[in-house]
Coordinates of C-alpha atoms in Angstrom, one line a residue:
Chain A
M956 CA -30.2 -34.1 -2.7
Q957 CA -33.8 -33.5 -1.5
L958 CA -34.7 -30.0 -1.0
S959 CA -36.5 -30.2 2.4
Y960 CA -33.2 -32.1 3.7
F961 CA -31.2 -29.4 2.4
K962 CA -33.1 -26.9 4.0
K963 CA -33.1 -28.6 7.4
Q964 CA -29.3 -28.9 7.4
F965 CA -29.0 -25.3 6.3
Q966 CA -31.5 -24.1 9.3
R967 CA -29.3 -26.4 11.6
K968 CA -26.0 -24.6 10.6
R969 CA -27.7 -21.4 10.6
G970 CA -28.5 -22.0 14.4
Q971 CA -24.9 -23.0 15.1
V972 CA -23.6 -19.9 13.6
N973 CA -25.9 -17.8 15.2
K974 CA -24.9 -19.2 18.6
Y975 CA -21.3 -19.0 17.9
L976 CA -21.8 -15.2 16.6
D977 CA -23.5 -14.6 19.9
Q978 CA -20.4 -15.8 22.2
C979 CA -18.0 -14.1 19.7
L980 CA -19.4 -10.4 21.1
P981 CA -19.2 -9.3 25.0
S982 CA -22.7 -8.9 26.3
A983 CA -24.3 -5.4 25.8
G984 CA -23.4 -4.4 29.4
T985 CA -19.8 -4.7 28.7
F986 CA -17.9 -1.3 28.8
P987 CA -17.8 0.6 26.4
G988 CA -21.2 -0.8 26.3
P989 CA -23.0 1.2 23.8
I990 CA -20.7 -0.1 20.8
Y991 CA -21.3 -3.9 21.6
Q992 CA -24.9 -3.0 21.9
A993 CA -25.0 -1.5 18.5
M994 CA -22.5 -4.3 17.2
R995 CA -24.9 -7.1 18.4
Y996 CA -27.9 -5.2 17.2
S997 CA -27.2 -5.7 13.5
L998 CA -24.9 -8.9 13.9
L999 CA -27.6 -10.8 15.6
A1000 CA -30.4 -9.6 13.7
G1001 CA -31.4 -13.0 12.0
G1002 CA -29.5 -12.9 8.3
K1003 CA -29.6 -15.8 6.3
R1004 CA -26.1 -16.5 7.3
F1005 CA -25.3 -17.5 3.5
R1006 CA -21.4 -16.5 3.6
P1007 CA -20.5 -18.4 6.9
I1008 CA -22.5 -21.4 5.7
L1009 CA -20.9 -21.6 2.5
T1010 CA -17.5 -21.4 4.3
I1011 CA -18.5 -24.5 6.4
L1012 CA -20.1 -26.6 3.8
T1013 CA -16.9 -25.9 1.7
A1014 CA -14.7 -27.1 4.7
E1015 CA -16.9 -30.2 5.2
L1016 CA -16.7 -31.0 1.7
L1017 CA -13.0 -31.6 1.8
G1018 CA -13.1 -33.3 5.2
G1019 CA -12.6 -30.2 7.4
R1020 CA -14.2 -29.9 10.6
M1021 CA -17.1 -27.1 11.4
S1022 CA -15.3 -26.1 14.6
E1023 CA -12.1 -25.1 12.8
A1024 CA -14.1 -23.3 9.9
M1025 CA -16.5 -21.5 12.3
P1026 CA -14.1 -18.4 13.4
V1027 CA -13.4 -17.5 9.8
A1028 CA -17.0 -18.3 8.8
A1029 CA -18.0 -15.8 11.9
A1030 CA -15.7 -13.3 10.7
L1031 CA -17.3 -13.1 7.3
E1032 CA -20.5 -12.6 8.7
M1033 CA -19.1 -9.7 10.7
I1034 CA -17.9 -8.1 7.6
H1035 CA -20.8 -8.7 5.7
T1036 CA -22.7 -7.1 8.7
Y1037 CA -20.4 -4.1 8.9
S1038 CA -21.0 -3.6 4.9
L1039 CA -24.8 -3.5 5.4
I1040 CA -24.6 -1.1 8.3
H1041 CA -22.5 1.5 6.2
D1042 CA -24.5 0.8 2.9
D1043 CA -27.5 1.5 4.8
L1044 CA -26.6 5.1 6.1
P1045 CA -28.5 8.1 4.8
V1046 CA -25.5 9.4 2.9
M1047 CA -25.1 5.8 1.1
D1048 CA -28.0 3.9 0.4
N1049 CA -30.5 5.6 3.0
D1050 CA -32.2 2.4 3.9
D1051 CA -34.4 2.4 7.1
F1052 CA -35.3 -1.4 7.4
R1053 CA -32.8 -4.2 7.2
R1054 CA -33.4 -7.8 8.1
G1055 CA -36.8 -6.9 9.2
R1056 CA -35.9 -4.4 11.8
P1057 CA -35.0 -0.4 11.7
T1058 CA -31.3 -0.2 10.4
N1059 CA -28.6 0.4 13.0
H1060 CA -28.2 4.3 12.6
K1061 CA -32.3 4.5 13.1
V1062 CA -31.8 2.9 16.5
F1063 CA -28.4 4.2 17.6
G1064 CA -27.6 7.1 15.5
E1065 CA -25.4 7.5 12.4
A1066 CA -22.1 8.1 14.3
M1067 CA -22.5 5.0 16.4
A1068 CA -23.5 3.2 13.1
I1069 CA -20.3 4.2 11.4
L1070 CA -18.3 3.3 14.6
A1071 CA -20.3 0.0 14.9
G1072 CA -19.5 -0.9 11.5
D1073 CA -15.7 -0.1 11.6
A1074 CA -15.5 -2.3 15.0
L1075 CA -16.9 -5.4 13.3
L1076 CA -14.7 -5.0 10.6
T1077 CA -11.8 -4.6 13.0
M1078 CA -12.9 -7.4 15.2
A1079 CA -13.1 -9.9 12.0
F1080 CA -9.5 -9.9 11.8
Q1081 CA -8.9 -10.1 15.5
L1082 CA -11.1 -13.4 15.6
I1083 CA -9.5 -15.1 12.9
T1084 CA -6.1 -14.3 14.4
D1085 CA -7.1 -15.3 17.9
K1086 CA -8.8 -18.5 17.1
V1087 CA -7.2 -20.2 14.0
K1088 CA -4.7 -22.2 15.7
N1089 CA -2.2 -22.5 12.7
K1090 CA -0.9 -18.8 12.6
N1091 CA 0.4 -19.6 9.1
L1092 CA -3.1 -20.5 7.7
A1093 CA -4.7 -17.5 9.9
A1094 CA -2.3 -14.9 8.0
R1095 CA -3.4 -16.4 4.7
L1096 CA -7.0 -16.1 5.6
V1097 CA -6.6 -12.4 6.7
N1098 CA -5.0 -11.9 3.3
E1099 CA -7.7 -13.3 1.4
I1100 CA -10.7 -11.9 3.1
A1101 CA -9.0 -8.2 3.1
K1102 CA -8.3 -8.6 -0.6
A1103 CA -12.1 -9.3 -1.1
A1104 CA -13.4 -6.7 1.2
G1105 CA -11.1 -3.9 0.2
P1106 CA -11.0 -1.2 -2.6
D1107 CA -10.4 -4.1 -5.2
G1108 CA -13.3 -6.0 -4.0
M1109 CA -16.3 -5.0 -2.0
V1110 CA -15.5 -1.7 -1.1
G1111 CA -14.6 -0.8 -4.9
G1112 CA -18.1 -2.4 -5.8
Q1113 CA -19.8 0.1 -3.7
V1114 CA -17.7 2.9 -5.0
L1115 CA -19.1 1.8 -8.5
D1116 CA -22.6 1.6 -7.2
I1117 CA -22.6 5.4 -5.7
F1118 CA -21.0 6.7 -9.0
K1119 CA -24.4 8.0 -10.1
D1120 CA -25.0 9.8 -6.8
I1121 CA -21.9 11.5 -7.0
K1122 CA -22.4 12.6 -10.5
S1123 CA -25.9 13.9 -9.2
K1124 CA -24.0 15.7 -6.7
G1125 CA -22.1 17.7 -9.3
S1126 CA -18.5 16.7 -7.7
L1127 CA -18.0 13.6 -10.1
G1128 CA -16.2 16.0 -12.4
K1129 CA -14.0 17.0 -9.5
I1130 CA -12.9 13.3 -8.9
M1131 CA -12.7 12.3 -12.5
S1132 CA -10.3 15.3 -13.2
L1133 CA -8.3 14.0 -10.4
S1134 CA -8.2 10.3 -11.9
P1135 CA -6.8 11.0 -15.3
G1136 CA -6.5 7.2 -16.0
V1137 CA -10.1 6.4 -15.7
K1138 CA -11.9 6.3 -19.0
W1139 CA -15.1 8.0 -18.2
S1140 CA -18.0 8.4 -20.5
P1141 CA -21.5 9.5 -19.9
D1142 CA -22.8 6.2 -20.2
I1143 CA -19.9 4.1 -18.3
H1144 CA -22.7 3.0 -15.6
R1145 CA -25.5 1.9 -18.1
G1146 CA -23.7 -1.4 -19.5
E1147 CA -23.8 -5.2 -18.9
K1148 CA -20.1 -4.9 -18.3
Y1149 CA -20.3 -2.0 -15.8
V1150 CA -23.1 -3.8 -13.6
R1151 CA -21.4 -7.1 -13.7
E1152 CA -18.0 -5.3 -12.6
I1153 CA -20.2 -3.9 -9.6
H1154 CA -21.7 -7.0 -8.6
Q1155 CA -18.6 -9.1 -8.9
R1156 CA -16.8 -6.5 -6.5
K1157 CA -19.8 -5.7 -4.5
T1158 CA -21.0 -9.3 -3.7
A1159 CA -19.4 -12.1 -5.6
A1160 CA -15.8 -11.0 -4.1
L1161 CA -17.0 -11.9 -0.6
I1162 CA -18.7 -14.8 -1.6
V1163 CA -15.7 -16.2 -3.3
A1164 CA -13.8 -15.6 -0.4
A1165 CA -15.9 -17.3 1.9
V1166 CA -15.7 -20.4 -0.2
R1167 CA -11.9 -20.0 -0.6
V1168 CA -11.4 -19.8 3.2
G1169 CA -13.5 -22.8 3.9
A1170 CA -11.2 -24.6 1.3
L1171 CA -7.8 -23.4 2.8
T1172 CA -9.1 -24.0 6.3
A1173 CA -9.5 -27.9 5.0
G1174 CA -6.3 -28.1 3.4
A1175 CA -7.3 -27.9 -0.2
R1176 CA -5.1 -28.8 -3.0
P1177 CA -4.5 -26.2 -5.9
T1178 CA -6.8 -27.7 -8.1
Q1179 CA -9.6 -28.4 -5.8
L1180 CA -9.3 -24.6 -4.5
N1181 CA -9.6 -23.9 -8.6
N1182 CA -12.6 -25.8 -9.1
L1183 CA -14.2 -24.3 -5.7
T1184 CA -13.2 -20.5 -6.7
R1185 CA -15.0 -20.9 -10.0
Y1186 CA -18.1 -22.4 -8.2
A1187 CA -18.1 -19.3 -6.2
Q1188 CA -17.7 -16.8 -8.7
N1189 CA -20.6 -18.2 -10.8
L1190 CA -22.6 -18.7 -7.5
G1191 CA -21.5 -15.0 -6.2
L1192 CA -22.8 -13.3 -9.4
A1193 CA -26.2 -15.5 -9.7
F1194 CA -26.6 -14.5 -5.9
Q1195 CA -26.8 -10.7 -6.8
V1196 CA -28.6 -11.2 -10.2
V1197 CA -31.3 -13.1 -8.1
D1198 CA -31.1 -10.3 -5.3
D1199 CA -31.8 -7.6 -7.6
L1200 CA -34.6 -9.7 -9.3
L1201 CA -36.3 -10.2 -5.7
D1202 CA -36.4 -6.5 -5.0
L1203 CA -38.7 -6.3 -8.2
K1204 CA -41.1 -8.5 -6.6
G1205 CA -40.7 -9.0 -3.0
S1206 CA -42.7 -7.6 -0.1
Q1207 CA -41.0 -5.9 2.8
G1208 CA -41.9 -9.0 5.1
Q1209 CA -40.3 -11.4 2.5
L1210 CA -37.1 -9.4 2.0
G1211 CA -36.7 -7.7 5.4
K1212 CA -35.8 -4.5 3.8
T1213 CA -37.3 -1.9 1.7
P1214 CA -38.9 -3.5 -1.5
H1215 CA -38.5 -1.7 -4.9
K1216 CA -35.8 0.4 -3.4
D1217 CA -33.5 -0.4 -6.4
T1218 CA -35.8 0.7 -8.9
R1219 CA -36.9 3.7 -7.0
V1220 CA -33.5 5.2 -6.6
G1221 CA -32.4 4.2 -10.1
K1222 CA -29.9 1.7 -8.9
L1223 CA -28.3 -0.1 -11.4
T1224 CA -29.5 -3.8 -11.5
Y1225 CA -29.2 -6.5 -14.0
Q1226 CA -32.7 -6.3 -14.9
A1227 CA -32.5 -2.6 -15.4
V1228 CA -29.8 -3.4 -18.2
L1229 CA -30.8 -6.7 -19.5
G1230 CA -34.5 -6.8 -18.7
E1231 CA -36.2 -9.4 -16.4
N1232 CA -36.2 -12.4 -18.7
E1233 CA -32.4 -12.3 -19.7
S1234 CA -31.6 -11.8 -16.1
W1235 CA -33.3 -14.9 -15.1
K1236 CA -32.0 -16.6 -18.0
Q1237 CA -28.3 -15.6 -17.2
S1238 CA -28.8 -16.4 -13.3
R1239 CA -30.1 -20.0 -14.5
D1240 CA -26.8 -20.4 -16.8
L1241 CA -24.6 -19.1 -13.7
I1242 CA -26.0 -21.7 -11.5
T1243 CA -25.8 -24.4 -14.1
A1244 CA -21.8 -23.6 -14.5
A1245 CA -21.3 -23.3 -10.9
K1246 CA -22.7 -26.9 -10.2
K1247 CA -20.7 -28.3 -13.2
S1248 CA -17.6 -26.9 -11.3
L1249 CA -18.3 -29.2 -8.7
D1250 CA -18.4 -32.6 -10.6
P1251 CA -14.9 -33.3 -9.7
F1252 CA -16.4 -33.8 -6.0
R1253 CA -19.1 -36.3 -6.9
S1254 CA -21.5 -36.8 -4.1
R1255 CA -19.6 -35.0 -1.8
A1256 CA -20.5 -32.0 -3.5
E1257 CA -24.2 -32.4 -2.8
M1258 CA -24.9 -29.8 -0.1
L1259 CA -23.2 -26.9 -2.3
K1260 CA -25.0 -28.0 -5.4
A1261 CA -28.4 -28.0 -3.4
L1262 CA -27.2 -24.5 -1.9
A1263 CA -26.6 -23.3 -5.6
D1264 CA -30.3 -24.6 -6.5
Y1265 CA -31.4 -22.8 -3.4
V1266 CA -30.1 -19.2 -4.7
L1267 CA -32.1 -19.6 -7.8
Q1268 CA -35.2 -20.9 -5.9
R1269 CA -35.1 -17.9 -3.7
G1270 CA -36.7 -16.0 -6.6
N1271 CA -39.4 -18.3 -7.4
Chain X
M85 CA 20.9 13.4 22.0
Q86 CA 20.8 16.9 20.6
L87 CA 17.3 17.8 19.6
S88 CA 18.6 18.9 16.1
Y89 CA 20.1 15.6 15.6
F90 CA 16.9 13.8 16.6
K91 CA 14.9 16.2 14.3
K92 CA 17.2 15.4 11.2
Q93 CA 16.7 11.9 11.8
F94 CA 12.8 11.9 12.2
Q95 CA 12.6 13.9 9.1
R96 CA 14.7 11.5 7.1
K97 CA 12.5 8.8 8.4
R98 CA 9.2 10.6 7.6
G99 CA 10.6 10.8 4.1
Q100 CA 11.0 7.3 4.0
V101 CA 7.6 6.3 5.3
N102 CA 6.0 8.8 2.8
K103 CA 7.8 7.2 -0.1
Y104 CA 6.8 3.8 1.2
L105 CA 3.0 4.9 1.8
D106 CA 2.9 6.4 -1.9
Q107 CA 4.1 2.9 -3.3
C108 CA 1.5 1.0 -1.2
L109 CA -1.4 2.6 -2.9
P110 CA -2.1 2.3 -6.8
S111 CA -2.0 5.4 -8.8
A112 CA -5.4 7.5 -8.9
G113 CA -6.2 6.2 -12.4
T114 CA -6.6 2.7 -11.1
F115 CA -9.9 1.5 -11.4
P116 CA -12.0 1.8 -9.4
G117 CA -10.2 5.3 -9.5
P118 CA -12.2 7.4 -7.1
I119 CA -11.4 5.1 -4.0
Y120 CA -7.8 5.3 -4.3
Q121 CA -7.7 8.9 -5.2
A122 CA -10.1 9.6 -2.1
M123 CA -7.6 7.1 0.1
R124 CA -4.4 9.0 -1.3
Y125 CA -5.6 12.1 -0.6
S126 CA -5.9 11.6 3.0
L127 CA -2.9 9.2 3.3
L128 CA -0.4 11.1 1.7
A129 CA -1.4 14.6 3.1
G130 CA 1.6 15.1 5.1
G131 CA 1.1 14.0 8.6
K132 CA 3.7 14.0 11.4
R133 CA 4.1 9.9 10.7
F134 CA 4.4 9.6 14.5
R135 CA 3.0 6.1 14.9
P136 CA 5.1 4.6 11.9
I137 CA 8.1 6.2 13.1
L138 CA 7.7 4.9 16.6
T139 CA 7.6 1.3 14.9
I140 CA 10.5 1.6 13.2
L141 CA 12.8 3.1 15.8
T142 CA 11.5 0.6 18.1
A143 CA 12.2 -2.0 15.7
E144 CA 15.8 -0.4 15.3
L145 CA 16.3 -0.3 19.1
L146 CA 16.6 -3.9 19.1
G147 CA 18.5 -4.4 16.0
G148 CA 15.9 -5.0 13.8
R149 CA 15.8 -3.6 9.9
M150 CA 13.8 -0.7 8.9
S151 CA 12.6 -2.7 5.8
E152 CA 11.1 -5.4 7.6
A153 CA 9.3 -2.8 9.9
M154 CA 8.2 -1.0 7.2
P155 CA 4.9 -2.5 6.0
V156 CA 3.5 -2.8 9.6
A157 CA 4.7 0.8 10.0
A158 CA 2.6 1.7 7.1
A159 CA -0.5 -0.3 8.0
L160 CA -0.6 1.6 11.4
E161 CA -0.4 4.9 9.6
M162 CA -3.2 3.5 7.3
I163 CA -5.4 2.7 10.3
H164 CA -4.6 6.1 11.8
T165 CA -5.8 7.9 8.8
Y166 CA -8.9 5.8 8.4
S167 CA -9.7 7.1 12.1
L168 CA -9.2 10.6 11.2
I169 CA -11.4 10.6 7.9
H170 CA -14.2 8.9 9.8
D171 CA -13.8 11.3 13.2
D172 CA -13.9 14.1 11.0
L173 CA -17.2 13.3 9.2
P174 CA -20.3 15.8 9.9
V175 CA -22.2 13.2 12.2
M176 CA -18.8 12.7 14.2
D177 CA -16.5 15.8 14.9
N178 CA -17.6 17.4 11.7
D179 CA -14.2 18.9 11.0
D180 CA -13.4 21.0 7.8
F181 CA -9.6 21.0 7.9
R182 CA -7.0 18.3 8.7
R183 CA -3.2 18.2 8.1
G184 CA -3.7 21.8 6.7
R185 CA -6.2 20.6 3.8
P186 CA -10.0 20.2 3.4
T187 CA -11.0 17.1 4.9
N188 CA -11.9 14.0 3.1
H189 CA -15.6 14.3 2.8
K190 CA -15.2 18.1 1.9
V191 CA -13.4 16.9 -1.2
F192 CA -15.0 13.6 -2.0
G193 CA -18.4 13.7 -0.4
E194 CA -19.5 11.7 2.9
A195 CA -20.2 8.4 1.2
M196 CA -16.7 8.4 -0.3
A197 CA -14.9 9.5 3.1
I198 CA -16.7 6.6 4.6
L199 CA -15.6 4.0 1.9
A200 CA -12.2 5.6 1.9
G201 CA -11.7 5.0 5.7
D202 CA -13.0 1.5 5.3
A203 CA -10.9 1.0 2.4
L204 CA -7.8 1.9 4.3
L205 CA -8.6 -0.3 7.4
T206 CA -9.0 -3.2 5.4
M207 CA -6.0 -2.8 3.3
A208 CA -4.0 -2.2 6.5
F209 CA -4.5 -5.9 7.3
Q210 CA -3.7 -6.9 3.6
L211 CA -0.5 -5.0 3.6
I212 CA 0.7 -6.7 6.7
T213 CA -0.1 -10.3 5.4
D214 CA 1.0 -9.5 1.9
K215 CA 4.4 -8.1 3.1
V216 CA 5.8 -9.8 6.2
K217 CA 7.5 -12.9 5.2
N218 CA 7.3 -14.8 8.4
K219 CA 3.4 -15.4 8.4
N220 CA 3.3 -16.7 12.3
L221 CA 4.6 -13.4 12.9
A222 CA 2.1 -11.6 10.5
A223 CA -1.1 -13.2 12.1
R224 CA 0.5 -11.9 15.7
L225 CA 1.1 -8.4 14.2
V226 CA -2.7 -8.4 12.7
N227 CA -4.0 -9.4 16.2
E228 CA -2.1 -6.9 18.3
I229 CA -3.1 -4.1 15.8
A230 CA -6.9 -5.3 15.5
K231 CA -7.4 -5.5 19.3
A232 CA -5.7 -1.8 19.5
A233 CA -7.9 -0.4 16.8
G234 CA -11.2 -2.2 17.5
P235 CA -14.1 -1.9 20.1
D236 CA -11.9 -2.3 23.1
G237 CA -9.1 0.1 21.9
M238 CA -9.5 3.0 19.4
V239 CA -13.1 2.6 18.4
G240 CA -14.1 2.1 22.0
G241 CA -12.7 5.5 22.8
Q242 CA -14.3 7.5 20.1
V243 CA -17.5 5.7 21.1
L244 CA -16.7 7.3 24.7
D245 CA -15.9 10.5 23.3
I246 CA -19.0 11.1 21.4
F247 CA -21.3 9.9 24.5
K248 CA -22.3 13.4 25.2
D249 CA -23.4 14.3 21.7
I250 CA -25.6 11.0 21.8
K251 CA -26.9 12.3 25.2
S252 CA -27.6 15.8 23.4
K253 CA -29.8 13.8 20.6
G254 CA -31.8 12.4 23.4
S255 CA -31.2 8.9 22.1
L256 CA -28.6 7.9 25.0
G257 CA -31.3 7.1 27.5
K258 CA -32.3 4.3 24.7
I259 CA -28.8 3.2 24.3
M260 CA -28.3 3.1 27.9
S261 CA -31.7 1.0 28.6
L262 CA -30.4 -1.5 26.0
S263 CA -26.9 -1.7 28.2
P264 CA -28.0 -2.6 31.7
G265 CA -24.7 -3.4 32.8
V266 CA -23.2 0.1 32.3
K267 CA -23.5 2.0 35.3
W268 CA -24.5 5.4 34.3
S269 CA -24.6 8.5 35.9
P270 CA -25.1 12.0 34.4
D271 CA -21.6 12.9 35.3
I272 CA -19.9 10.0 34.0
H273 CA -18.0 11.9 31.4
R274 CA -16.9 14.4 33.8
G275 CA -14.3 12.8 35.9
E276 CA -10.4 12.3 35.3
K277 CA -10.9 8.6 35.2
Y278 CA -13.4 9.1 32.3
V279 CA -11.2 11.5 30.1
R280 CA -8.1 9.0 30.8
E281 CA -10.2 6.0 29.4
I282 CA -10.9 7.9 26.6
H283 CA -7.3 9.1 25.7
Q284 CA -6.1 5.6 26.4
R285 CA -8.3 3.9 24.1
K286 CA -8.7 6.4 21.3
T287 CA -4.9 7.6 21.2
A288 CA -2.7 5.5 23.4
A289 CA -3.7 2.0 22.2
L290 CA -2.7 2.5 18.8
I291 CA 0.5 4.3 20.0
V292 CA 1.0 1.0 22.3
A293 CA 0.3 -1.3 19.4
A294 CA 3.0 0.8 17.3
V295 CA 5.7 0.3 19.6
R296 CA 4.7 -3.6 20.5
V297 CA 4.5 -4.5 16.7
G298 CA 8.1 -2.8 16.1
A299 CA 9.3 -4.9 19.0
L300 CA 7.7 -8.1 17.6
T301 CA 9.0 -7.4 14.4
A302 CA 12.5 -7.4 15.8
G303 CA 12.1 -10.5 17.9
A304 CA 11.9 -8.7 21.3
R305 CA 12.2 -10.9 24.4
P306 CA 9.4 -11.0 27.0
T307 CA 10.9 -8.6 29.2
Q308 CA 12.0 -6.0 26.6
L309 CA 8.3 -6.1 25.4
N310 CA 7.2 -5.4 28.8
N311 CA 9.5 -2.5 29.1
L312 CA 8.8 -0.9 25.6
T313 CA 5.0 -1.5 26.3
R314 CA 5.3 0.6 29.7
Y315 CA 7.3 3.4 27.6
A316 CA 4.6 3.5 25.1
Q317 CA 1.8 3.6 27.6
N318 CA 3.0 6.7 29.3
L319 CA 4.0 8.1 25.9
G320 CA 0.7 7.8 24.1
L321 CA -1.2 9.2 27.1
A322 CA 1.1 12.1 27.1
F323 CA 0.7 12.5 23.4
Q324 CA -2.9 13.0 23.6
V325 CA -2.8 15.3 27.0
V326 CA -0.4 17.6 24.8
D327 CA -2.8 17.3 21.7
D328 CA -5.6 18.8 23.9
L329 CA -3.3 21.5 25.2
L330 CA -2.0 22.2 21.8
D331 CA -5.7 22.7 20.8
L332 CA -6.0 25.3 23.2
K333 CA -2.9 27.6 22.0
G334 CA -2.4 26.6 18.2
S335 CA -3.4 28.4 15.1
Q336 CA -4.8 26.6 12.3
G337 CA -1.4 26.9 10.3
Q338 CA 0.3 25.2 13.3
L339 CA -2.2 22.7 13.7
G340 CA -3.2 21.7 10.4
K341 CA -6.7 21.5 11.8
T342 CA -9.3 24.0 13.0
P343 CA -8.1 25.4 16.5
H344 CA -10.0 25.7 19.8
K345 CA -12.5 23.2 18.2
D346 CA -12.4 21.0 21.3
T347 CA -13.3 23.8 23.4
R348 CA -15.9 25.2 21.2
V349 CA -17.8 21.7 21.2
G350 CA -17.4 21.1 24.7
K351 CA -14.9 18.1 24.1
L352 CA -13.8 16.5 27.1
T353 CA -10.0 17.3 27.5
Y354 CA -7.7 16.9 30.0
Q355 CA -7.3 20.6 30.6
A356 CA -11.0 20.8 30.8
V357 CA -11.1 18.5 33.7
L358 CA -7.8 19.3 35.3
G359 CA -6.8 22.6 34.2
E360 CA -4.1 23.8 32.0
N361 CA -1.2 23.7 34.9
E362 CA -2.0 20.3 36.1
S363 CA -2.3 19.0 32.7
W364 CA 1.1 20.3 31.9
K365 CA 2.3 18.8 35.0
Q366 CA 0.9 15.2 34.4
S367 CA 2.4 15.3 30.7
R368 CA 5.9 16.1 32.1
D369 CA 5.5 12.9 34.6
L370 CA 4.1 10.8 32.0
I371 CA 7.2 11.5 30.0
T372 CA 9.4 11.0 32.6
A373 CA 7.8 7.6 33.3
A374 CA 8.0 6.6 29.5
K375 CA 11.9 7.4 29.6
K376 CA 12.5 5.7 32.8
S377 CA 11.1 2.5 31.1
L378 CA 13.7 2.5 28.5
D379 CA 16.7 2.6 31.1
P380 CA 17.4 -0.9 30.6
F381 CA 18.1 -0.6 26.9
R382 CA 20.8 2.2 27.9
S383 CA 22.1 4.2 24.9
R384 CA 20.5 2.3 22.3
A385 CA 17.2 4.1 23.4
E386 CA 18.4 7.4 22.9
M387 CA 16.1 7.9 19.9
L388 CA 12.9 6.8 21.5
K389 CA 13.8 9.0 24.5
A390 CA 14.4 12.2 22.2
L391 CA 11.1 11.2 20.7
A392 CA 9.4 11.3 24.1
D393 CA 10.9 14.6 24.9
Y394 CA 10.0 16.0 21.4
V395 CA 6.3 15.0 22.2
L396 CA 6.6 17.5 25.4
Q397 CA 8.3 20.0 23.0
R398 CA 5.4 20.2 20.6
G399 CA 3.5 22.2 23.2
N400 CA 6.2 24.6 23.7

């Protein structure tokens, strides 16, 4: 597939996702107004819409309709956005810019930013159970997404990510002494295994969920679901490795967020553990593996394969 | 019904809810350990378990089984607990004590407290879709609870509640200018209508949901659901009015949280608007109305009626 054709399709879907998200939230004037205003500010701030487009493309690969996948796709973007709002808070990653604009708490204050995140997370589950007509399916989708977003998934990844900060605040020992089952070592957060664990939970889990719910919406058979899940696991990990690498070389205009932030705050990234060259090699290998999982779908998987190539291309 | 009998039943159910909640969360040592430890700290801190018991009693009134209502009841307690953790944060109500212990962020730090709240909210929806066997029903329950907990319900109530703080930080004008549809006046947060609006969203919405999901779990007919909803609306509002009044007179030992906090921070309470006597009168009227809605259920509703009396009694 030509990259230019893929990009055109991607932008078209992005426009459709944006339009749908805009309609999901009441206008800013709705009572209690400030909460919807704060939610809209971050949700409609022009992200890539990677996760919802992944859901839609997966559903379409299996013959599903975009209109049926769209509410689930939108719910995923709400959850992704909530996680960004909370991650950007001063007590977390303390970021001032996101998607090229001041972060939510910079505009609305920290209290409202916390609540806007809470509201987006809650509304995601409302949206799915409102809009998905097959209620059996709706329950399954909620379950998949909640598992991916919860303490074993995305939230758990963020916890592992801030471990070092907890340590620097001196209270980690207190927490660890309350958690006798965790094998703690001073180097626990220095190894490749640990950084992969973070990435898998913090980023890949929701990307895997995006693919799986797209597949489930279109009535995937078990073997199809397995192949698509393997695609998403490799894609999701590659996505974060490339994201880390972009932080190294990007400008604020390109990234929409503060560059070199990861390095400056001593964040645990792939390149910090493996070096830049090995990180590129691993991301290429992951993308190759992702595409290979799609072979059984033959030409129908061209868009998802192009999407995988695109993830790698972002870094070049 | 004798108060002593009711109290014994209430305590028995409380023990069962506590036991179930304990089993819902992996032990503290589970990887990623600290998040489960932080969740357990607040979830198992010995609350009244008012909402889950309400769900169970409502289901039992209609002939439902406690075992079927329990996962939904537990999910509500998780959502209630998440809201307490986030409300207690320094940028919100800034409370140091809750349920007789240091608040979550005092023990685990603010970042972990935000994440523990996020995780409890997410896990609530996972629990329902995991454990409720009828998946159609599970989707309906998720929908009811998400609506009650989201921007039109509990989160919206908290937004209205912190309006004044936003004003004092000087950024309210900015938000209001972004929300042209909201009719703003300097006295918007001084009237009875406004305080009722806060209470209905912040407290009553989740109490109404607790009753409704209990009823739905037991297969309530529409008229039954309507009567029980009216009961819960009055009960939920009375609950918060009495809670405000308790803040006036309670000691830290009784309340488990900092007393006189509402008054000290200039919080908008019923008694601040209506005075103590009128607040007591209104809470009595609300409880009378709540119990009246249960008349069609005759003697089967005795536990729910006793629960309503108990809400009022807490203040005496």
